[in-house]
């Protein structure tokens, strides 16, 4: 197992469009295990491969209270069922900032597991919010794209300043 580095906004690599997974092999299972370890360590409730600079359609999540329900979604497809909900979102790629985002509430998801087997589920509440947030990552979209430009620019400037301070010397 290994901890992976998480890209931070406004890194342009976070804008990459992820490609569907075609090989359900040991390397994919190692990737999902390393992503879960990285997510639990952070700690976070979800992680998309885009965030660790791997541009394949892979998501890991665990929205359970006691962190006992790891979930893996490969090549997910989401259809909106209905409703609308506002939730205060955060992101491991936008550390230290939280903002309210409005999204559809109920969704239907079709995906594959790490073995390549298809499954479907209907989600609402936190599971739905998190899945939509992770799906956005695979499409190069961040939660800050759903808030005002004023707030987004303020967050970008603060993170750029932090990255300058934290940058290794040459
Ligand atoms: O850990 C996370 N918490 C969270 C809270 C509200 C809405 C979405 C999330 S996902 C986030 C982890 C992350 O950045 N996933 O991409
Ligand atoms: Ni995120």
mmCIF file with all atom_site columns, C-alpha atoms and ligand atoms in Angstrom:
data_model
loop_
_atom_site.group_PDB
_atom_site.id
_atom_site.type_symbol
_atom_site.label_atom_id
_atom_site.label_alt_id
_atom_site.label_comp_id
_atom_site.label_asym_id
_atom_site.label_entity_id
_atom_site.label_seq_id
_atom_site.pdbx_PDB_ins_code
_atom_site.Cartn_x
_atom_site.Cartn_y
_atom_site.Cartn_z
_atom_site.occupancy
_atom_site.B_iso_or_equiv
_atom_site.pdbx_formal_charge
_atom_site.auth_seq_id
_atom_site.auth_comp_id
_atom_site.auth_asym_id
_atom_site.auth_atom_id
_atom_site.pdbx_PDB_model_num
ATOM   1   C  CA  . UNK A 1 1   ? 0.000   0.000  0.000   1.00 0.00 ? 1   UNK A CA  1
ATOM   2   C  CA  . UNK A 1 2   ? 1.122   3.566  -0.578  1.00 0.00 ? 2   UNK A CA  1
ATOM   3   C  CA  . UNK A 1 3   ? -0.004  7.107  0.119   1.00 0.00 ? 3   UNK A CA  1
ATOM   4   C  CA  . UNK A 1 4   ? -0.411  9.196  -3.026  1.00 0.00 ? 4   UNK A CA  1
ATOM   5   C  CA  . UNK A 1 5   ? 0.092   12.963 -3.472  1.00 0.00 ? 5   UNK A CA  1
ATOM   6   C  CA  . UNK A 1 6   ? -3.102  14.975 -3.989  1.00 0.00 ? 6   UNK A CA  1
ATOM   7   C  CA  . UNK A 1 7   ? -3.109  17.786 -6.583  1.00 0.00 ? 7   UNK A CA  1
ATOM   8   C  CA  . UNK A 1 8   ? -4.380  21.152 -5.352  1.00 0.00 ? 8   UNK A CA  1
ATOM   9   C  CA  . UNK A 1 9   ? -6.429  23.897 -7.065  1.00 0.00 ? 9   UNK A CA  1
ATOM   10  C  CA  . UNK A 1 10  ? -5.544  25.723 -9.320  1.00 0.00 ? 10  UNK A CA  1
ATOM   11  C  CA  . UNK A 1 11  ? -3.266  22.961 -10.693 1.00 0.00 ? 11  UNK A CA  1
ATOM   12  C  CA  . UNK A 1 12  ? -4.238  22.672 -14.410 1.00 0.00 ? 12  UNK A CA  1
ATOM   13  C  CA  . UNK A 1 13  ? -3.897  18.864 -14.247 1.00 0.00 ? 13  UNK A CA  1
ATOM   14  C  CA  . UNK A 1 14  ? -7.161  18.855 -12.229 1.00 0.00 ? 14  UNK A CA  1
ATOM   15  C  CA  . UNK A 1 15  ? -8.861  19.968 -15.481 1.00 0.00 ? 15  UNK A CA  1
ATOM   16  C  CA  . UNK A 1 16  ? -7.974  16.740 -17.334 1.00 0.00 ? 16  UNK A CA  1
ATOM   17  C  CA  . UNK A 1 17  ? -10.823 14.589 -18.668 1.00 0.00 ? 17  UNK A CA  1
ATOM   18  C  CA  . UNK A 1 18  ? -10.519 11.005 -17.373 1.00 0.00 ? 18  UNK A CA  1
ATOM   19  C  CA  . UNK A 1 19  ? -10.690 8.070  -19.805 1.00 0.00 ? 19  UNK A CA  1
ATOM   20  C  CA  . UNK A 1 20  ? -12.689 4.860  -19.245 1.00 0.00 ? 20  UNK A CA  1
ATOM   21  C  CA  . UNK A 1 21  ? -10.837 1.951  -17.645 1.00 0.00 ? 21  UNK A CA  1
ATOM   22  C  CA  . UNK A 1 22  ? -10.323 -0.932 -20.077 1.00 0.00 ? 22  UNK A CA  1
ATOM   23  C  CA  . UNK A 1 23  ? -8.060  -3.276 -18.084 1.00 0.00 ? 23  UNK A CA  1
ATOM   24  C  CA  . UNK A 1 24  ? -9.404  -4.874 -14.911 1.00 0.00 ? 24  UNK A CA  1
ATOM   25  C  CA  . UNK A 1 25  ? -6.080  -6.187 -13.673 1.00 0.00 ? 25  UNK A CA  1
ATOM   26  C  CA  . UNK A 1 26  ? -3.903  -6.277 -10.542 1.00 0.00 ? 26  UNK A CA  1
ATOM   27  C  CA  . UNK A 1 27  ? -2.622  -2.757 -11.264 1.00 0.00 ? 27  UNK A CA  1
ATOM   28  C  CA  . UNK A 1 28  ? -6.195  -1.413 -11.108 1.00 0.00 ? 28  UNK A CA  1
ATOM   29  C  CA  . UNK A 1 29  ? -6.824  -3.184 -7.801  1.00 0.00 ? 29  UNK A CA  1
ATOM   30  C  CA  . UNK A 1 30  ? -3.571  -1.756 -6.390  1.00 0.00 ? 30  UNK A CA  1
ATOM   31  C  CA  . UNK A 1 31  ? -4.632  1.718  -7.578  1.00 0.00 ? 31  UNK A CA  1
ATOM   32  C  CA  . UNK A 1 32  ? -8.009  1.449  -5.790  1.00 0.00 ? 32  UNK A CA  1
ATOM   33  C  CA  . UNK A 1 33  ? -6.326  0.177  -2.602  1.00 0.00 ? 33  UNK A CA  1
ATOM   34  C  CA  . UNK A 1 34  ? -3.764  3.013  -2.631  1.00 0.00 ? 34  UNK A CA  1
ATOM   35  C  CA  . UNK A 1 35  ? -6.560  5.525  -3.312  1.00 0.00 ? 35  UNK A CA  1
ATOM   36  C  CA  . UNK A 1 36  ? -8.606  4.200  -0.369  1.00 0.00 ? 36  UNK A CA  1
ATOM   37  C  CA  . UNK A 1 37  ? -5.567  4.388  1.921   1.00 0.00 ? 37  UNK A CA  1
ATOM   38  C  CA  . UNK A 1 38  ? -4.866  7.951  0.750   1.00 0.00 ? 38  UNK A CA  1
ATOM   39  C  CA  . UNK A 1 39  ? -8.538  8.928  1.257   1.00 0.00 ? 39  UNK A CA  1
ATOM   40  C  CA  . UNK A 1 40  ? -8.722  7.473  4.804   1.00 0.00 ? 40  UNK A CA  1
ATOM   41  C  CA  . UNK A 1 41  ? -5.368  9.062  5.726   1.00 0.00 ? 41  UNK A CA  1
ATOM   42  C  CA  . UNK A 1 42  ? -6.349  12.556 4.486   1.00 0.00 ? 42  UNK A CA  1
ATOM   43  C  CA  . UNK A 1 43  ? -9.064  12.091 5.910   1.00 0.00 ? 43  UNK A CA  1
ATOM   44  C  CA  . UNK A 1 44  ? -11.796 12.354 3.291   1.00 0.00 ? 44  UNK A CA  1
ATOM   45  C  CA  . UNK A 1 45  ? -15.036 10.610 2.309   1.00 0.00 ? 45  UNK A CA  1
ATOM   46  C  CA  . UNK A 1 46  ? -14.182 10.275 -1.379  1.00 0.00 ? 46  UNK A CA  1
ATOM   47  C  CA  . UNK A 1 47  ? -11.312 10.495 -3.861  1.00 0.00 ? 47  UNK A CA  1
ATOM   48  C  CA  . UNK A 1 48  ? -11.247 10.604 -7.665  1.00 0.00 ? 48  UNK A CA  1
ATOM   49  C  CA  . UNK A 1 49  ? -8.210  9.352  -9.631  1.00 0.00 ? 49  UNK A CA  1
ATOM   50  C  CA  . UNK A 1 50  ? -7.893  12.806 -11.242 1.00 0.00 ? 50  UNK A CA  1
ATOM   51  C  CA  . UNK A 1 51  ? -6.854  14.175 -7.826  1.00 0.00 ? 51  UNK A CA  1
ATOM   52  C  CA  . UNK A 1 52  ? -3.810  11.899 -7.745  1.00 0.00 ? 52  UNK A CA  1
ATOM   53  C  CA  . UNK A 1 53  ? -2.930  12.707 -11.378 1.00 0.00 ? 53  UNK A CA  1
ATOM   54  C  CA  . UNK A 1 54  ? -4.246  9.418  -12.804 1.00 0.00 ? 54  UNK A CA  1
ATOM   55  C  CA  . UNK A 1 55  ? -6.667  10.229 -15.607 1.00 0.00 ? 55  UNK A CA  1
ATOM   56  C  CA  . UNK A 1 56  ? -8.862  7.153  -15.605 1.00 0.00 ? 56  UNK A CA  1
ATOM   57  C  CA  . UNK A 1 57  ? -12.480 6.895  -14.482 1.00 0.00 ? 57  UNK A CA  1
ATOM   58  C  CA  . UNK A 1 58  ? -11.864 5.570  -10.967 1.00 0.00 ? 58  UNK A CA  1
ATOM   59  C  CA  . UNK A 1 59  ? -13.571 6.764  -7.765  1.00 0.00 ? 59  UNK A CA  1
ATOM   60  C  CA  . UNK A 1 60  ? -13.275 5.488  -4.188  1.00 0.00 ? 60  UNK A CA  1
ATOM   61  C  CA  . UNK A 1 61  ? -15.610 6.506  -1.393  1.00 0.00 ? 61  UNK A CA  1
ATOM   62  C  CA  . UNK A 1 62  ? -16.656 5.734  2.167   1.00 0.00 ? 62  UNK A CA  1
ATOM   63  C  CA  . UNK A 1 63  ? -19.509 7.828  3.562   1.00 0.00 ? 63  UNK A CA  1
ATOM   64  C  CA  . UNK A 1 64  ? -20.155 5.539  6.569   1.00 0.00 ? 64  UNK A CA  1
ATOM   65  C  CA  . UNK A 1 65  ? -19.865 6.909  10.131  1.00 0.00 ? 65  UNK A CA  1
ATOM   66  C  CA  . UNK A 1 66  ? -17.250 4.366  11.211  1.00 0.00 ? 66  UNK A CA  1
ATOM   67  C  CA  . UNK A 1 67  ? -15.290 4.241  7.933   1.00 0.00 ? 67  UNK A CA  1
ATOM   68  C  CA  . UNK A 1 68  ? -16.216 0.579  7.461   1.00 0.00 ? 68  UNK A CA  1
ATOM   69  C  CA  . UNK A 1 69  ? -17.787 0.705  3.976   1.00 0.00 ? 69  UNK A CA  1
ATOM   70  C  CA  . UNK A 1 70  ? -15.218 1.276  1.226   1.00 0.00 ? 70  UNK A CA  1
ATOM   71  C  CA  . UNK A 1 71  ? -16.825 1.673  -2.215  1.00 0.00 ? 71  UNK A CA  1
ATOM   72  C  CA  . UNK A 1 72  ? -15.199 1.592  -5.658  1.00 0.00 ? 72  UNK A CA  1
ATOM   73  C  CA  . UNK A 1 73  ? -16.823 3.011  -8.815  1.00 0.00 ? 73  UNK A CA  1
ATOM   74  C  CA  . UNK A 1 74  ? -15.171 2.370  -12.186 1.00 0.00 ? 74  UNK A CA  1
ATOM   75  C  CA  . UNK A 1 75  ? -16.522 4.046  -15.370 1.00 0.00 ? 75  UNK A CA  1
ATOM   76  C  CA  . UNK A 1 76  ? -19.530 5.465  -13.473 1.00 0.00 ? 76  UNK A CA  1
ATOM   77  C  CA  . UNK A 1 77  ? -22.572 6.808  -15.299 1.00 0.00 ? 77  UNK A CA  1
ATOM   78  C  CA  . UNK A 1 78  ? -24.961 9.040  -13.383 1.00 0.00 ? 78  UNK A CA  1
ATOM   79  C  CA  . UNK A 1 79  ? -28.516 9.920  -14.340 1.00 0.00 ? 79  UNK A CA  1
ATOM   80  C  CA  . UNK A 1 80  ? -30.472 12.498 -12.380 1.00 0.00 ? 80  UNK A CA  1
ATOM   81  C  CA  . UNK A 1 81  ? -33.707 11.211 -10.845 1.00 0.00 ? 81  UNK A CA  1
ATOM   82  C  CA  . UNK A 1 82  ? -34.870 14.459 -9.256  1.00 0.00 ? 82  UNK A CA  1
ATOM   83  C  CA  . UNK A 1 83  ? -34.994 16.915 -6.389  1.00 0.00 ? 83  UNK A CA  1
ATOM   84  C  CA  . UNK A 1 84  ? -32.503 19.539 -5.350  1.00 0.00 ? 84  UNK A CA  1
ATOM   85  C  CA  . UNK A 1 85  ? -30.335 19.883 -2.275  1.00 0.00 ? 85  UNK A CA  1
ATOM   86  C  CA  . UNK A 1 86  ? -27.807 22.341 -0.864  1.00 0.00 ? 86  UNK A CA  1
ATOM   87  C  CA  . UNK A 1 87  ? -24.786 20.921 0.946   1.00 0.00 ? 87  UNK A CA  1
ATOM   88  C  CA  . UNK A 1 88  ? -21.624 22.481 2.358   1.00 0.00 ? 88  UNK A CA  1
ATOM   89  C  CA  . UNK A 1 89  ? -18.856 20.899 0.291   1.00 0.00 ? 89  UNK A CA  1
ATOM   90  C  CA  . UNK A 1 90  ? -15.146 20.649 0.844   1.00 0.00 ? 90  UNK A CA  1
ATOM   91  C  CA  . UNK A 1 91  ? -12.445 19.044 -1.300  1.00 0.00 ? 91  UNK A CA  1
ATOM   92  C  CA  . UNK A 1 92  ? -9.042  17.535 -0.611  1.00 0.00 ? 92  UNK A CA  1
ATOM   93  C  CA  . UNK A 1 93  ? -7.845  19.478 -3.685  1.00 0.00 ? 93  UNK A CA  1
ATOM   94  C  CA  . UNK A 1 94  ? -9.140  22.762 -2.205  1.00 0.00 ? 94  UNK A CA  1
ATOM   95  C  CA  . UNK A 1 95  ? -7.868  22.365 1.384   1.00 0.00 ? 95  UNK A CA  1
ATOM   96  C  CA  . UNK A 1 96  ? -9.285  24.633 4.067   1.00 0.00 ? 96  UNK A CA  1
ATOM   97  C  CA  . UNK A 1 97  ? -12.300 25.967 2.150   1.00 0.00 ? 97  UNK A CA  1
ATOM   98  C  CA  . UNK A 1 98  ? -15.984 25.000 2.365   1.00 0.00 ? 98  UNK A CA  1
ATOM   99  C  CA  . UNK A 1 99  ? -18.895 26.464 0.411   1.00 0.00 ? 99  UNK A CA  1
ATOM   100 C  CA  . UNK A 1 100 ? -22.557 25.619 -0.164  1.00 0.00 ? 100 UNK A CA  1
ATOM   101 C  CA  . UNK A 1 101 ? -23.301 23.949 -3.490  1.00 0.00 ? 101 UNK A CA  1
ATOM   102 C  CA  . UNK A 1 102 ? -26.757 23.146 -4.918  1.00 0.00 ? 102 UNK A CA  1
ATOM   103 C  CA  . UNK A 1 103 ? -27.065 19.851 -6.823  1.00 0.00 ? 103 UNK A CA  1
ATOM   104 C  CA  . UNK A 1 104 ? -29.764 17.367 -7.803  1.00 0.00 ? 104 UNK A CA  1
ATOM   105 C  CA  . UNK A 1 105 ? -30.695 15.232 -4.761  1.00 0.00 ? 105 UNK A CA  1
ATOM   106 C  CA  . UNK A 1 106 ? -31.602 11.785 -6.110  1.00 0.00 ? 106 UNK A CA  1
ATOM   107 C  CA  . UNK A 1 107 ? -29.422 10.076 -8.718  1.00 0.00 ? 107 UNK A CA  1
ATOM   108 C  CA  . UNK A 1 108 ? -29.135 6.653  -10.305 1.00 0.00 ? 108 UNK A CA  1
ATOM   109 C  CA  . UNK A 1 109 ? -25.628 5.275  -10.800 1.00 0.00 ? 109 UNK A CA  1
ATOM   110 C  CA  . UNK A 1 110 ? -24.347 2.507  -13.055 1.00 0.00 ? 110 UNK A CA  1
ATOM   111 C  CA  . UNK A 1 111 ? -20.717 1.487  -12.565 1.00 0.00 ? 111 UNK A CA  1
ATOM   112 C  CA  . UNK A 1 112 ? -18.272 -1.409 -12.485 1.00 0.00 ? 112 UNK A CA  1
ATOM   113 C  CA  . UNK A 1 113 ? -16.391 -2.700 -9.441  1.00 0.00 ? 113 UNK A CA  1
ATOM   114 C  CA  . UNK A 1 114 ? -12.619 -3.372 -9.377  1.00 0.00 ? 114 UNK A CA  1
ATOM   115 C  CA  . UNK A 1 115 ? -13.301 -6.865 -10.792 1.00 0.00 ? 115 UNK A CA  1
ATOM   116 C  CA  . UNK A 1 116 ? -15.157 -5.382 -13.766 1.00 0.00 ? 116 UNK A CA  1
ATOM   117 C  CA  . UNK A 1 117 ? -18.603 -6.517 -12.585 1.00 0.00 ? 117 UNK A CA  1
ATOM   118 C  CA  . UNK A 1 118 ? -21.530 -4.157 -13.247 1.00 0.00 ? 118 UNK A CA  1
ATOM   119 C  CA  . UNK A 1 119 ? -23.713 -2.823 -10.443 1.00 0.00 ? 119 UNK A CA  1
ATOM   120 C  CA  . UNK A 1 120 ? -26.364 -0.128 -10.072 1.00 0.00 ? 120 UNK A CA  1
ATOM   121 C  CA  . UNK A 1 121 ? -27.649 1.895  -7.168  1.00 0.00 ? 121 UNK A CA  1
ATOM   122 C  CA  . UNK A 1 122 ? -29.916 4.803  -6.367  1.00 0.00 ? 122 UNK A CA  1
ATOM   123 C  CA  . UNK A 1 123 ? -28.459 7.466  -4.071  1.00 0.00 ? 123 UNK A CA  1
ATOM   124 C  CA  . UNK A 1 124 ? -29.607 10.515 -2.162  1.00 0.00 ? 124 UNK A CA  1
ATOM   125 C  CA  . UNK A 1 125 ? -28.177 12.655 0.645   1.00 0.00 ? 125 UNK A CA  1
ATOM   126 C  CA  . UNK A 1 126 ? -24.440 12.542 1.325   1.00 0.00 ? 126 UNK A CA  1
ATOM   127 C  CA  . UNK A 1 127 ? -23.797 9.518  -0.928  1.00 0.00 ? 127 UNK A CA  1
ATOM   128 C  CA  . UNK A 1 128 ? -25.374 11.404 -3.849  1.00 0.00 ? 128 UNK A CA  1
ATOM   129 C  CA  . UNK A 1 129 ? -23.505 14.653 -3.107  1.00 0.00 ? 129 UNK A CA  1
ATOM   130 C  CA  . UNK A 1 130 ? -20.191 12.832 -2.867  1.00 0.00 ? 130 UNK A CA  1
ATOM   131 C  CA  . UNK A 1 131 ? -20.744 10.781 -6.043  1.00 0.00 ? 131 UNK A CA  1
ATOM   132 C  CA  . UNK A 1 132 ? -21.609 13.916 -8.028  1.00 0.00 ? 132 UNK A CA  1
ATOM   133 C  CA  . UNK A 1 133 ? -18.560 15.721 -6.570  1.00 0.00 ? 133 UNK A CA  1
ATOM   134 C  CA  . UNK A 1 134 ? -16.271 12.809 -7.572  1.00 0.00 ? 134 UNK A CA  1
ATOM   135 C  CA  . UNK A 1 135 ? -17.904 12.496 -11.010 1.00 0.00 ? 135 UNK A CA  1
ATOM   136 C  CA  . UNK A 1 136 ? -17.150 16.199 -11.527 1.00 0.00 ? 136 UNK A CA  1
ATOM   137 C  CA  . UNK A 1 137 ? -13.447 15.526 -10.793 1.00 0.00 ? 137 UNK A CA  1
ATOM   138 C  CA  . UNK A 1 138 ? -13.360 12.880 -13.566 1.00 0.00 ? 138 UNK A CA  1
ATOM   139 C  CA  . UNK A 1 139 ? -14.679 15.590 -15.908 1.00 0.00 ? 139 UNK A CA  1
ATOM   140 C  CA  . UNK A 1 140 ? -12.130 18.192 -14.749 1.00 0.00 ? 140 UNK A CA  1
ATOM   141 C  CA  . UNK A 1 141 ? -14.677 20.107 -12.658 1.00 0.00 ? 141 UNK A CA  1
ATOM   142 C  CA  . UNK A 1 142 ? -14.212 21.274 -9.043  1.00 0.00 ? 142 UNK A CA  1
ATOM   143 C  CA  . UNK A 1 143 ? -16.818 22.366 -6.471  1.00 0.00 ? 143 UNK A CA  1
ATOM   144 C  CA  . UNK A 1 144 ? -15.440 25.913 -6.748  1.00 0.00 ? 144 UNK A CA  1
ATOM   145 C  CA  . UNK A 1 145 ? -16.784 25.961 -10.334 1.00 0.00 ? 145 UNK A CA  1
ATOM   146 C  CA  . UNK A 1 146 ? -20.297 25.830 -8.804  1.00 0.00 ? 146 UNK A CA  1
ATOM   147 C  CA  . UNK A 1 147 ? -19.832 28.996 -6.662  1.00 0.00 ? 147 UNK A CA  1
ATOM   148 C  CA  . UNK A 1 148 ? -19.446 32.669 -7.595  1.00 0.00 ? 148 UNK A CA  1
ATOM   149 C  CA  . UNK A 1 149 ? -16.367 33.819 -9.507  1.00 0.00 ? 149 UNK A CA  1
ATOM   150 C  CA  . UNK A 1 150 ? -15.611 36.264 -6.701  1.00 0.00 ? 150 UNK A CA  1
ATOM   151 C  CA  . UNK A 1 151 ? -15.419 33.455 -4.118  1.00 0.00 ? 151 UNK A CA  1
ATOM   152 C  CA  . UNK A 1 152 ? -13.534 31.157 -6.510  1.00 0.00 ? 152 UNK A CA  1
ATOM   153 C  CA  . UNK A 1 153 ? -10.911 33.824 -7.300  1.00 0.00 ? 153 UNK A CA  1
ATOM   154 C  CA  . UNK A 1 154 ? -10.467 34.587 -3.597  1.00 0.00 ? 154 UNK A CA  1
ATOM   155 C  CA  . UNK A 1 155 ? -9.846  30.885 -2.858  1.00 0.00 ? 155 UNK A CA  1
ATOM   156 C  CA  . UNK A 1 156 ? -7.463  30.614 -5.843  1.00 0.00 ? 156 UNK A CA  1
ATOM   157 C  CA  . UNK A 1 157 ? -5.390  33.589 -4.663  1.00 0.00 ? 157 UNK A CA  1
ATOM   158 C  CA  . UNK A 1 158 ? -5.130  32.254 -1.089  1.00 0.00 ? 158 UNK A CA  1
ATOM   159 C  CA  . UNK A 1 159 ? -4.053  28.793 -2.255  1.00 0.00 ? 159 UNK A CA  1
ATOM   160 C  CA  . UNK A 1 160 ? -1.538  30.237 -4.770  1.00 0.00 ? 160 UNK A CA  1
ATOM   161 C  CA  . UNK A 1 161 ? 0.004   32.254 -1.948  1.00 0.00 ? 161 UNK A CA  1
ATOM   162 C  CA  . UNK A 1 162 ? 0.243   29.129 0.255   1.00 0.00 ? 162 UNK A CA  1
ATOM   163 C  CA  . UNK A 1 163 ? 1.783   27.110 -2.589  1.00 0.00 ? 163 UNK A CA  1
ATOM   164 C  CA  . UNK A 1 164 ? 4.454   29.788 -3.081  1.00 0.00 ? 164 UNK A CA  1
ATOM   165 C  CA  . UNK A 1 165 ? 5.432   29.626 0.611   1.00 0.00 ? 165 UNK A CA  1
ATOM   166 C  CA  . UNK A 1 166 ? 5.407   25.834 0.543   1.00 0.00 ? 166 UNK A CA  1
ATOM   167 C  CA  . UNK A 1 167 ? 7.330   25.465 -2.732  1.00 0.00 ? 167 UNK A CA  1
ATOM   168 C  CA  . UNK A 1 168 ? 10.668  23.663 -2.413  1.00 0.00 ? 168 UNK A CA  1
ATOM   169 C  CA  . UNK A 1 169 ? 13.782  25.904 -2.867  1.00 0.00 ? 169 UNK A CA  1
ATOM   170 C  CA  . UNK A 1 170 ? 15.897  25.539 -5.923  1.00 0.00 ? 170 UNK A CA  1
HETATM 171 O  O1  . LIG B 2 .   ? -13.790 14.586 2.068   1.00 0.00 ? 1   LIG B O1  1
HETATM 172 C  C1  . LIG B 2 .   ? -14.613 15.171 1.363   1.00 0.00 ? 1   LIG B C1  1
HETATM 173 N  N1  . LIG B 2 .   ? -15.732 15.668 1.928   1.00 0.00 ? 1   LIG B N1  1
HETATM 174 C  C2  . LIG B 2 .   ? -16.786 16.193 1.198   1.00 0.00 ? 1   LIG B C2  1
HETATM 175 C  C3  . LIG B 2 .   ? -17.736 16.935 1.883   1.00 0.00 ? 1   LIG B C3  1
HETATM 176 C  C4  . LIG B 2 .   ? -18.820 17.454 1.200   1.00 0.00 ? 1   LIG B C4  1
HETATM 177 C  C5  . LIG B 2 .   ? -18.949 17.239 -0.150  1.00 0.00 ? 1   LIG B C5  1
HETATM 178 C  C6  . LIG B 2 .   ? -18.011 16.514 -0.841  1.00 0.00 ? 1   LIG B C6  1
HETATM 179 C  C7  . LIG B 2 .   ? -16.930 15.980 -0.174  1.00 0.00 ? 1   LIG B C7  1
HETATM 180 S  S1  . LIG B 2 .   ? -15.760 15.051 -1.038  1.00 0.00 ? 1   LIG B S1  1
HETATM 181 C  C8  . LIG B 2 .   ? -14.337 15.372 -0.082  1.00 0.00 ? 1   LIG B C8  1
HETATM 182 C  C9  . LIG B 2 .   ? -13.159 14.567 -0.575  1.00 0.00 ? 1   LIG B C9  1
HETATM 183 C  C10 . LIG B 2 .   ? -12.816 14.998 -1.978  1.00 0.00 ? 1   LIG B C10 1
HETATM 184 O  O2  . LIG B 2 .   ? -12.248 16.028 -2.244  1.00 0.00 ? 1   LIG B O2  1
HETATM 185 N  N2  . LIG B 2 .   ? -13.221 14.226 -2.950  1.00 0.00 ? 1   LIG B N2  1
HETATM 186 O  O3  . LIG B 2 .   ? -13.000 14.582 -4.214  1.00 0.00 ? 1   LIG B O3  1
HETATM 187 NI NI1 . LIG B 2 .   ? -12.905 16.728 -4.225  1.00 0.00 ? 2   LIG B NI1 1
#
